[in-house]
PDB file of C-alpha atoms in Angstrom:
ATOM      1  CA  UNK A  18      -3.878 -13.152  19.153  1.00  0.00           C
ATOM      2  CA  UNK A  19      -6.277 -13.073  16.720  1.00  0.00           C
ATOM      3  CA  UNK A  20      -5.890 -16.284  14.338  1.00  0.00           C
ATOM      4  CA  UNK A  21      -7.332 -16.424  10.798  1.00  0.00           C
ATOM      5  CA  UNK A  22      -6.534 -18.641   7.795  1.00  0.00           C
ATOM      6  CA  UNK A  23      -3.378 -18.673   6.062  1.00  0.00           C
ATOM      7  CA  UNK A  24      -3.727 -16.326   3.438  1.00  0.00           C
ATOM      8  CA  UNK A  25      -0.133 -16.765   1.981  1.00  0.00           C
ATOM      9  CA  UNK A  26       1.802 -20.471   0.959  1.00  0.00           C
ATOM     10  CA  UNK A  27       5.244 -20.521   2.571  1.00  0.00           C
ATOM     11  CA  UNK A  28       6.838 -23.350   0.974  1.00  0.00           C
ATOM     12  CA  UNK A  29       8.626 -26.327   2.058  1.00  0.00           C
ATOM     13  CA  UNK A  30      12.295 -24.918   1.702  1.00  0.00           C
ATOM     14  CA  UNK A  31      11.304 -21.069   3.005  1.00  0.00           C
ATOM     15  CA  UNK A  32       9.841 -22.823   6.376  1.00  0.00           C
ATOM     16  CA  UNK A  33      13.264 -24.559   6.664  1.00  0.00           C
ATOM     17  CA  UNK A  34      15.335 -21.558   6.008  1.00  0.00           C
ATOM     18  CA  UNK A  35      13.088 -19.501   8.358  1.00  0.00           C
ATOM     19  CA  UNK A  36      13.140 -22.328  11.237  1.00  0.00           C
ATOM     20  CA  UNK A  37      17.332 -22.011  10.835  1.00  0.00           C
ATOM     21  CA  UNK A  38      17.427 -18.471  11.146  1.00  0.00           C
ATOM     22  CA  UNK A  39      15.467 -18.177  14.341  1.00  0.00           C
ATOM     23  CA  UNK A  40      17.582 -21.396  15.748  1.00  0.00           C
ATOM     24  CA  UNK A  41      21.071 -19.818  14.603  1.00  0.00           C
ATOM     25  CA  UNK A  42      20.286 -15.926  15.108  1.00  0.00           C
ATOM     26  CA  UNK A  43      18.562 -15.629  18.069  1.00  0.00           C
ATOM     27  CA  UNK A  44      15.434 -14.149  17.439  1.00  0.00           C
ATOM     28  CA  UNK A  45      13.991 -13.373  20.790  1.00  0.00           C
ATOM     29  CA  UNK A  46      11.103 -14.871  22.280  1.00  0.00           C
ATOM     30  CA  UNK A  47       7.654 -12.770  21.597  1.00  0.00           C
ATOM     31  CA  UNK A  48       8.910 -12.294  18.026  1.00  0.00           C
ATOM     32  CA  UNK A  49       7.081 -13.136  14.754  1.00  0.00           C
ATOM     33  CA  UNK A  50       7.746 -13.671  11.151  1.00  0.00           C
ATOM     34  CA  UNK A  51       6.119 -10.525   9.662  1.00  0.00           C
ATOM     35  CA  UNK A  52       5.436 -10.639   5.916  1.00  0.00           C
ATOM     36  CA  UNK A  53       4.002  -7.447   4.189  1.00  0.00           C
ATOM     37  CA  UNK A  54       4.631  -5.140   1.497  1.00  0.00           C
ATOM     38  CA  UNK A  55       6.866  -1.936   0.974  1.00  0.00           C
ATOM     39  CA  UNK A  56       6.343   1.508  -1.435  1.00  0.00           C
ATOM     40  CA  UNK A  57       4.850   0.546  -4.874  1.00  0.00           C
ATOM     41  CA  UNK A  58       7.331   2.068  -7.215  1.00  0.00           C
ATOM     42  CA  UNK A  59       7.334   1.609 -11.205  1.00  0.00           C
ATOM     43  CA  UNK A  60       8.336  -1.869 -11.144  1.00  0.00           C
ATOM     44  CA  UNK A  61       5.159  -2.640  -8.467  1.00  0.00           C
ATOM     45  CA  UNK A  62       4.886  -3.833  -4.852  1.00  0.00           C
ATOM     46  CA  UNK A  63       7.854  -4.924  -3.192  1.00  0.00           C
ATOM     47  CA  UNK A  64       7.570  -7.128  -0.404  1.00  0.00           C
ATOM     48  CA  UNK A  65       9.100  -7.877   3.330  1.00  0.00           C
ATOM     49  CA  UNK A  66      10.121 -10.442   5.342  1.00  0.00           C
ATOM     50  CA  UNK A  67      11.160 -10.058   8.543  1.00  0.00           C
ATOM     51  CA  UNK A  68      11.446 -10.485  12.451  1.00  0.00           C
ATOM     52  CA  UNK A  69       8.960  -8.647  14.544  1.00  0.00           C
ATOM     53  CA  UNK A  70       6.714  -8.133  17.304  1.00  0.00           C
ATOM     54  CA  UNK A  71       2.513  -8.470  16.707  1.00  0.00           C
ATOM     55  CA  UNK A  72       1.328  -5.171  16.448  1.00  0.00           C
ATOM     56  CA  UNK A  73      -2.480  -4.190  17.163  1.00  0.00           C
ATOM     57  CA  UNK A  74      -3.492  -4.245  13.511  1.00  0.00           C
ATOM     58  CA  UNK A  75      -1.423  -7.268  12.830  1.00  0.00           C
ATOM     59  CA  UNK A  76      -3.450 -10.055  11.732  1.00  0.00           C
ATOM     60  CA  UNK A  77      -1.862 -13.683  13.151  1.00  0.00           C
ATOM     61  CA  UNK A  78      -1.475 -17.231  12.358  1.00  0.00           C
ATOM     62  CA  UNK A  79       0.482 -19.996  12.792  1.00  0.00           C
ATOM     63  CA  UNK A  80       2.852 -21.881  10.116  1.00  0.00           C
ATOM     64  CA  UNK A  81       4.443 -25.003  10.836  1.00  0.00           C
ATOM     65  CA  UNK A  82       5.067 -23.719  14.538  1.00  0.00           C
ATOM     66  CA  UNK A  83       5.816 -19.950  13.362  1.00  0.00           C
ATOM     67  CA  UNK A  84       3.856 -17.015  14.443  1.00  0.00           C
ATOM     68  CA  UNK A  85       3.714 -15.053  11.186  1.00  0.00           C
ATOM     69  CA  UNK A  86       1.711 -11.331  11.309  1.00  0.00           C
ATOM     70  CA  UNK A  87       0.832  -9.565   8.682  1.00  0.00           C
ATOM     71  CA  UNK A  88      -0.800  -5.593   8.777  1.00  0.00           C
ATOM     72  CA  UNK A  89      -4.506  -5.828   7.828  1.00  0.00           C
ATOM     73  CA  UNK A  90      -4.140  -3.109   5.122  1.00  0.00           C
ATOM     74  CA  UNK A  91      -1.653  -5.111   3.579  1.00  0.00           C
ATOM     75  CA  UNK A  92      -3.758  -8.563   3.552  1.00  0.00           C
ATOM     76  CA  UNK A  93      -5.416  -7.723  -0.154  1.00  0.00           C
ATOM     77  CA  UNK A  94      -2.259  -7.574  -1.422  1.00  0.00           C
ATOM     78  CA  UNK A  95      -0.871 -10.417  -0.622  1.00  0.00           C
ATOM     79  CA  UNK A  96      -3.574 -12.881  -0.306  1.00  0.00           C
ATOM     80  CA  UNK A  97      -2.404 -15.886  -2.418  1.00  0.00           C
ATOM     81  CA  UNK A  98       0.877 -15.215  -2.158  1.00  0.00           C
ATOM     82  CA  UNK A  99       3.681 -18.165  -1.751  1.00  0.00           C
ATOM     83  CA  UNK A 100       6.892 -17.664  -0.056  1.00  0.00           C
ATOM     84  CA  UNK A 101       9.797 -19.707  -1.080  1.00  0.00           C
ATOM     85  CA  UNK A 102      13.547 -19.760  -0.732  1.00  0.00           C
ATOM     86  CA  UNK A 103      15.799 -20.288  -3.534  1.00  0.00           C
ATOM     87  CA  UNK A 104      19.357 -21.640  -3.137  1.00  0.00           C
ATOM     88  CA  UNK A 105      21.830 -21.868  -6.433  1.00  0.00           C
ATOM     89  CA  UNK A 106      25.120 -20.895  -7.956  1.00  0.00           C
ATOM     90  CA  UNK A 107      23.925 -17.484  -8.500  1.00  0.00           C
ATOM     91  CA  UNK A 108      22.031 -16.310  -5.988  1.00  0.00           C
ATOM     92  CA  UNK A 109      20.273 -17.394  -2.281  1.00  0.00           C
ATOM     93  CA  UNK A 110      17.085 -15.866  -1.000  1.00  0.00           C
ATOM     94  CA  UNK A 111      13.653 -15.556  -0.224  1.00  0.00           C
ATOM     95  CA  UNK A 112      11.439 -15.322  -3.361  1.00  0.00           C
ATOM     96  CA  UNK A 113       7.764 -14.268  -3.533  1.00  0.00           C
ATOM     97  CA  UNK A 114       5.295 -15.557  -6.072  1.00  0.00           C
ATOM     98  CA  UNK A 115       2.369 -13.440  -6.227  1.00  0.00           C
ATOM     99  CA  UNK A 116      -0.332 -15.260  -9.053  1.00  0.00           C
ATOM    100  CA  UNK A 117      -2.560 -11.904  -8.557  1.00  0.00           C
ATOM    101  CA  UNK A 118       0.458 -10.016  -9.990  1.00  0.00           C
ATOM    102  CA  UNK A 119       0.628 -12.657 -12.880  1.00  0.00           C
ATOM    103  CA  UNK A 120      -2.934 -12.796 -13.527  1.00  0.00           C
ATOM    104  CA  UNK A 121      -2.901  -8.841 -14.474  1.00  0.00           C
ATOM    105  CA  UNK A 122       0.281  -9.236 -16.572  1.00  0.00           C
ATOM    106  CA  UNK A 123      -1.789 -12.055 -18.722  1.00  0.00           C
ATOM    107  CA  UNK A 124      -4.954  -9.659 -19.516  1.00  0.00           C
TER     108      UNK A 124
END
């Protein structure tokens, strides 16, 4: 496994939510958190977050005891990126803060 530095921030509350789904759910052994991003459509990059085996053009790290892979052609898009989990009357979920993304919308 290839290791580099953490290119993304997964906060405090994410890393607990993630720890409690692979405790309750059963994610099998050998399996990763993969973060990445999907289609760019008019409203921009949407991103992933899932369960998933390293692939060969995965690049790897480790996260408060959680392999996490993400696909080298998707590492410039996310670099900077922080991962946190939101938990209210309204909603529950993952969340992705992407300052990059924010950066462009202020020029």
């Amino acid at each position: 496994m290839k290791q580099i530095d953490n290119p993304i921030v997964i906060r405090k509350k994410a890393l607990e939510e993630i720890h409690h789904i692979i405790d309750k759910k059963n994610i099998p052994d050998g399996y990763g958190l993969r973060i990445g991003i999907k289609g760019a459509g008019c409203s921009g990059l949407g991103y992933l977050l899932g369960f998933d085996k390293q692939k060969e053009d995965d690049l790897a790290y480790k996260v408060d005891g959680i392999d996490v892979y993400i696909d080298k052609k998707h590492t410039m898009y996310i670099i900077g990126m922080e991962v946190d989990f939101y938990e209210g009357g309204d909603a529950r979920g993952f969340t992705f803060i992407n300052p990059q993304a924010e950066m462009k919308d202020n020029n």
